């Protein structure tokens, strides 16, 4: 398998992230990640931590009945992808489409909100890209 270190480093540098290159971390074992089931009942905004490691935190956010995820920031880079449904990530004047075929990457401290397209359920998979020790600081609400 090809190393992803160089492409990830280049992507991070393009976002203005700084890195300290150190020895690679030990391999992380395979994890079972229970994704939200389709069409389940629940609150208008439901947040679940799916995976929590020292370098990555995966969170699912389910927006029901047209509920919007209000503007907020994360202190580190995040990716946002829709597992089900469609919507838009709004950051300032930028509007990026979300869907199973599109992913949005946001740099640290980028203010953003998520608006569903209509009243259908929108299920997001948010990946927090952490530096060592940050996982304990991440609040479950993206």
Coordinates of C-alpha atoms in Angstrom, one line a residue, residues 5 22-26:
X5 CA 2.2 10.7 4.5
X22 CA 8.1 12.7 14.0
X23 CA 8.4 8.9 13.9
X24 CA 5.2 7.3 12.6
X25 CA 2.7 6.4 15.2
X26 CA 2.1 2.7 15.9

